CSV table of C-alpha atoms in Angstrom, one decimal:
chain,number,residue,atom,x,y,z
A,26,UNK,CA,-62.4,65.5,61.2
A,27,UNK,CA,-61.6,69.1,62.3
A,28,UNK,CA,-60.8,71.0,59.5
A,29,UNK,CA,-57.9,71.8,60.6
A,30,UNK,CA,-55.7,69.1,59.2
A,31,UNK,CA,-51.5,69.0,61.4
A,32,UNK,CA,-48.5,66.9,59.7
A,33,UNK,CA,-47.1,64.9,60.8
A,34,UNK,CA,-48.6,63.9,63.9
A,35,UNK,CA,-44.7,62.6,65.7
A,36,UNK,CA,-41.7,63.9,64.8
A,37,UNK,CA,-38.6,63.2,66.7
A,38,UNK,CA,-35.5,65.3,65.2
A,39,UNK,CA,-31.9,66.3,66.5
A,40,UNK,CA,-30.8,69.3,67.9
A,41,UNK,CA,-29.0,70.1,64.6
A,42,UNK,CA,-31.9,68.8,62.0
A,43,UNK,CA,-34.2,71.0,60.1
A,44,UNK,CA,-37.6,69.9,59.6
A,45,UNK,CA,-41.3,71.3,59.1
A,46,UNK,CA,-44.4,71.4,60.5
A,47,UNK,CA,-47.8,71.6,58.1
A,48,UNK,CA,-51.0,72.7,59.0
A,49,UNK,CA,-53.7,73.3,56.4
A,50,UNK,CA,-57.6,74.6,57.0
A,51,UNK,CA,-60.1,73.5,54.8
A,52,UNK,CA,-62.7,76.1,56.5
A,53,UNK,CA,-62.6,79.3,54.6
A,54,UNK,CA,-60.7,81.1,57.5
A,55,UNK,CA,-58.0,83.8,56.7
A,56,UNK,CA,-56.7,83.5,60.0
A,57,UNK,CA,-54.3,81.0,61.2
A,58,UNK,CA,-52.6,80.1,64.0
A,59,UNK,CA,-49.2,78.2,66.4
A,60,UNK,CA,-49.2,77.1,69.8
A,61,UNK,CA,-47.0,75.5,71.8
A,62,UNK,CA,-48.7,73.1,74.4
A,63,UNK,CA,-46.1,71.7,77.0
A,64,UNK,CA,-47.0,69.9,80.1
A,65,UNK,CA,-48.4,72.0,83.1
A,66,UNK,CA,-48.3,75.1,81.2
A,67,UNK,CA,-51.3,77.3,79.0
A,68,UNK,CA,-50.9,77.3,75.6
A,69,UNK,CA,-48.6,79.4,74.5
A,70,UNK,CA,-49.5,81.6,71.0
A,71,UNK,CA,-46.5,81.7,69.2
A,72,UNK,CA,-47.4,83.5,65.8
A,73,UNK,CA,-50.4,84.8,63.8
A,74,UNK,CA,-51.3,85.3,60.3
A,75,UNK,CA,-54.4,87.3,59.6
A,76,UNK,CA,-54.8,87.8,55.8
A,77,UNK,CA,-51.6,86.3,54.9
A,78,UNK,CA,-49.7,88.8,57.0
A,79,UNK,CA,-47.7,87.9,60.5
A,80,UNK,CA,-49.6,90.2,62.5
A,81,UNK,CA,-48.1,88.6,65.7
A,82,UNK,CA,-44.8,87.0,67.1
A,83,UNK,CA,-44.8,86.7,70.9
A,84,UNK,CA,-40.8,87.0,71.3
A,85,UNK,CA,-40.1,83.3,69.7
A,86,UNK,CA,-36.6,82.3,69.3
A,87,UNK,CA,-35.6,82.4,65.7
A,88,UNK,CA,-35.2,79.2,65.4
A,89,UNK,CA,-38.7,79.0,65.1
A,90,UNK,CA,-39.7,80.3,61.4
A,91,UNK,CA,-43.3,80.6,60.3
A,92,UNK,CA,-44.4,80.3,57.1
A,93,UNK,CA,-47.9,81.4,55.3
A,94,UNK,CA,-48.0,80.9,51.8
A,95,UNK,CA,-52.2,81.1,51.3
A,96,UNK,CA,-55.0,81.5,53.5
A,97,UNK,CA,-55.4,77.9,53.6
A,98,UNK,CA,-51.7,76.8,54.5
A,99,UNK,CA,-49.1,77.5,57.6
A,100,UNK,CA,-45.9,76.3,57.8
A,101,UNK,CA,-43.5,76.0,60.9
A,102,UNK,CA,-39.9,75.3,60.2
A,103,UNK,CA,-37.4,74.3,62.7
A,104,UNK,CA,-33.9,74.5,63.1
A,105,UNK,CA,-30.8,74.1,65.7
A,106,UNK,CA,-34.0,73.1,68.4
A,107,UNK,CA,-32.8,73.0,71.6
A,108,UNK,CA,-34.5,69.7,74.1
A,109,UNK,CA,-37.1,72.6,75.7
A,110,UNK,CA,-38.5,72.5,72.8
A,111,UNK,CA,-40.3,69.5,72.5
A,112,UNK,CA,-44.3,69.9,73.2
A,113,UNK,CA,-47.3,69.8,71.3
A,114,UNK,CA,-47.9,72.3,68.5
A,115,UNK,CA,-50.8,72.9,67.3
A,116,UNK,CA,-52.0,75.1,64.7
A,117,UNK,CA,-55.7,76.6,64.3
A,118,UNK,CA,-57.6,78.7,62.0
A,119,UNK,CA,-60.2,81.7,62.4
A,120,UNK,CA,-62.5,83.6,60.2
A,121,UNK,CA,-61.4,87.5,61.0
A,122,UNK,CA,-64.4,89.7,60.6
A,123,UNK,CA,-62.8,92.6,63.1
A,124,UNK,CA,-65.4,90.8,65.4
A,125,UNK,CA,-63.2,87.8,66.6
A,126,UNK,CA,-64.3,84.3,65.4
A,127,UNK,CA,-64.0,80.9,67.4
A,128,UNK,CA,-60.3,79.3,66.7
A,129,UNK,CA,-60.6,76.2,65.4
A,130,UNK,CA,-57.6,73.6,66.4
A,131,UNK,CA,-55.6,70.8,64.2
A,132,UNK,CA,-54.7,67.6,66.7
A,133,UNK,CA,-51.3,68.9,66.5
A,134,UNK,CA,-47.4,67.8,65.9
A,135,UNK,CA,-46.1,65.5,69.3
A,136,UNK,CA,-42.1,67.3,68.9
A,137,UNK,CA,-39.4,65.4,70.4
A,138,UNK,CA,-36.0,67.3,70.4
A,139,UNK,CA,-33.4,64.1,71.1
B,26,UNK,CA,-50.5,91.7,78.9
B,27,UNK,CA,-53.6,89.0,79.8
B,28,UNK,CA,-53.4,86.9,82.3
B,29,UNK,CA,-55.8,84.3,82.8
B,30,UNK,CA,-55.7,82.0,86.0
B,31,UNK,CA,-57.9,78.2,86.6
B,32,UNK,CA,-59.0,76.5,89.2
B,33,UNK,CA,-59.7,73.5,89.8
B,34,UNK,CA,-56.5,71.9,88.5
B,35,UNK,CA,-58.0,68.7,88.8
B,36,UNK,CA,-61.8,67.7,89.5
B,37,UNK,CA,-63.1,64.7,90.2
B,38,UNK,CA,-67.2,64.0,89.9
B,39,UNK,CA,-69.7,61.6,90.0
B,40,UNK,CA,-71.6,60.9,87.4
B,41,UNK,CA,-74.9,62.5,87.1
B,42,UNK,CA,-73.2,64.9,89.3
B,43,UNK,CA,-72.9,69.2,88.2
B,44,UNK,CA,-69.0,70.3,87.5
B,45,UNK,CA,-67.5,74.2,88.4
B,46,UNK,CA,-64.8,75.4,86.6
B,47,UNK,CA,-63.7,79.2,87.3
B,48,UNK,CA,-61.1,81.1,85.8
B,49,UNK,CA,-60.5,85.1,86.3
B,50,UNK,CA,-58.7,87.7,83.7
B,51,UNK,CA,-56.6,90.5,84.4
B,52,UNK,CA,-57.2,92.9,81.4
B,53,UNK,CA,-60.9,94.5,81.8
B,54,UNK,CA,-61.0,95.3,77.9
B,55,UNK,CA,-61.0,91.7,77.2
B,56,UNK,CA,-64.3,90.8,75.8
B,57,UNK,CA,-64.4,87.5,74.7
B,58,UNK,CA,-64.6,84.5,76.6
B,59,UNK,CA,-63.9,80.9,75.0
B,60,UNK,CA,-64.0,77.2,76.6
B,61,UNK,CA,-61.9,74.5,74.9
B,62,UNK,CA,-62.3,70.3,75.6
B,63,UNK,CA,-59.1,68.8,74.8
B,64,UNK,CA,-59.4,65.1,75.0
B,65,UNK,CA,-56.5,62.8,74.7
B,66,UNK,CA,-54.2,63.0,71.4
B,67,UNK,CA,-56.4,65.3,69.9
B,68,UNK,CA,-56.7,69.4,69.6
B,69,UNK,CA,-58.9,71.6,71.6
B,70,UNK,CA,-62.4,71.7,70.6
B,71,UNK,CA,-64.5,74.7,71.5
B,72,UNK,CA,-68.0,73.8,73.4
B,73,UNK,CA,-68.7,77.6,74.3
B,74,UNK,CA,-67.8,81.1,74.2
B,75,UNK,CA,-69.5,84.1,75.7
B,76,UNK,CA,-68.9,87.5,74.4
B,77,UNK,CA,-68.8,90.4,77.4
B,78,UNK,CA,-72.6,91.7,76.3
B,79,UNK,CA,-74.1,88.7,77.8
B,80,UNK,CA,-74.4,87.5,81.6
B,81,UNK,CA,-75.1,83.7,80.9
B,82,UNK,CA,-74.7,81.4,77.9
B,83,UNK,CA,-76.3,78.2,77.6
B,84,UNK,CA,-76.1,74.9,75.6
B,85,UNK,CA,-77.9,71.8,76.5
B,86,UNK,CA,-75.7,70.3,80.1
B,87,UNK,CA,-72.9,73.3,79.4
B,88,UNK,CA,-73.2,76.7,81.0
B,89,UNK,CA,-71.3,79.9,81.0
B,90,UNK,CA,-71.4,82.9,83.2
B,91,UNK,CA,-69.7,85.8,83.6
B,92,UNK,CA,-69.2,88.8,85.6
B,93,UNK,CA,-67.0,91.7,84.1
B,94,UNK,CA,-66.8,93.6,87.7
B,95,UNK,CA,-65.1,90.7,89.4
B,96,UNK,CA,-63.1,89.6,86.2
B,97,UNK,CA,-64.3,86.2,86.8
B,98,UNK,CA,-66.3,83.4,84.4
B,99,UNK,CA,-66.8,80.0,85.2
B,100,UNK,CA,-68.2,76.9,83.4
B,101,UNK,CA,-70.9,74.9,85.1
B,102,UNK,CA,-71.7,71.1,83.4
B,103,UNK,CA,-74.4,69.6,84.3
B,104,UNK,CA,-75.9,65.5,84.3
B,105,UNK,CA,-71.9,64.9,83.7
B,106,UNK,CA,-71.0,61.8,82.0
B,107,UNK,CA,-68.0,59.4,81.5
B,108,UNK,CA,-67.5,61.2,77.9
B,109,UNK,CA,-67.6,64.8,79.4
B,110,UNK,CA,-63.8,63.4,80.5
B,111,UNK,CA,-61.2,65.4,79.3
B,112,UNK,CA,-59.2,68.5,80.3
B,113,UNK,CA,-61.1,72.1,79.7
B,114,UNK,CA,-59.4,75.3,78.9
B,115,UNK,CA,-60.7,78.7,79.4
B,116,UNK,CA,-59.7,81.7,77.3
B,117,UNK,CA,-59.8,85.2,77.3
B,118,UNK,CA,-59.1,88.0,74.3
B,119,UNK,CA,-59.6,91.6,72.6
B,120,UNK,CA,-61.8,90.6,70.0
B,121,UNK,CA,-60.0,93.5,67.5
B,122,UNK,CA,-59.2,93.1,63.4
B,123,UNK,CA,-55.9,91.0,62.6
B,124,UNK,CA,-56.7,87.5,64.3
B,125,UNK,CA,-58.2,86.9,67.9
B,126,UNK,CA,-55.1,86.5,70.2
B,127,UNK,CA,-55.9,84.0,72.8
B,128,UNK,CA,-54.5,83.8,76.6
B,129,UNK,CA,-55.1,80.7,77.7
B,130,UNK,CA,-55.5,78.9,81.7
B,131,UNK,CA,-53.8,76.1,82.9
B,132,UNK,CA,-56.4,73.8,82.4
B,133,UNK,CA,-58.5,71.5,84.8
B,134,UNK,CA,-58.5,67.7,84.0
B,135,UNK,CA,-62.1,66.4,84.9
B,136,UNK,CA,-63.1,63.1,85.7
B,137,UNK,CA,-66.5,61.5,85.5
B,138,UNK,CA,-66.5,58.3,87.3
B,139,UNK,CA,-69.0,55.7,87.1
């Protein structure tokens, strides 16, 4: 048990379906986090919400759209995904004190873009 | 931006045997120095971080050090054993307000044989 709690764990979708990714932290944090995790390459952070607010997006297509509703929820919703896209994404959560706090990681959503 | 390079890619030991991981940064305002153990379908887990203050960090058979003149830091694990199996990330950020953004190395898969 992380507390960092990813669903689903699979999903395979079409290039022209529109699905979601949900991550919620049961740890406190009013930080959260997505990375994409693809073979042979670092993690990649995508977006970052600190206090609710995107404080973050590292040139992601727009056919990625976060969502962060609460501290304790992060949404990632996908549409017209192209087949680079498929990867692990994971989502973590951080308590932001201005000193920097250890991420904490969900096990992630295995993406597969038929 | 950061740029955080790994080596080994992969490293194989014996166990009971010590394991070296190095990474180096590019950015000499980052300041805080994670390690991640990603084992098979599951998220990274962090085992230790070192902040730029401190040299050396220890717990129990895991070691970091660091040197801010050479923009290098390396994890050392000692006594390895069949569960210390799994691929390890280093990280490197500018601990600031508004979430701790992460650059991430390739990762070095490490195997403890028997």
């Amino acid at each position: 048990e992380t507390g960092v709690t990813q669903t689903p764990r699979h999903l395979v979708m079409g290039m022209t379906n529109k699905k979601s990714l949900k991550c919620e932290q049961h740890l406190g944090h009013n930080a959260m986090y997505w990375y994409k995790q693809s073979a042979k390459k670092p993690l990649e952070l995508m977006f970052v919400y600190s206090l609710e607010e995107r404080v973050e997006n590292n040139s992601v297509p727009s056919r990625f759209s976060p969502e962060c509703p609460n501290s304790s929820h992060l949404f990632l919703h996908l549409h017209t995904l192209q087949p680079e896209d498929s990867a692990l994404y994971l989502c973590a959560s951080s308590q932001e004190e201005g000193r920097g706090q250890p991420q904490h990681f969900g096990d992630g959503t295995r993406l597969s873009i038929l | 931006g950061e740029n955080v390079e790994q080596h080994p890619s992969t490293l194989s030991v014996q166990e009971g045997d010590s394991a070296v991981i190095k990474c180096t940064y590019s950015d000499s305002a980052s300041n805080y120095f994670p390690w991640y153990k990603q084992e098979l379908g599951k998220g990274p887990q962090l085992i230790i971080d070192i902040r730029s203050n401190v040299g050396e960090k220890k717990d129990q058979r895991i070691a970091v050090t660091l040197n801010k003149t050479a923009k290098h830091f390396s994890l050392h694990i000692t006594e390895t054993q069949p569960e210390d199996s799994a691929v390890y990330f280093c990280a490197a950020s500018i601990l600031t307000g508004g979430g701790n953004k992460l650059t991430f190395g390739t990762g070095t898969q490490l195997k403890v044989e028997l």
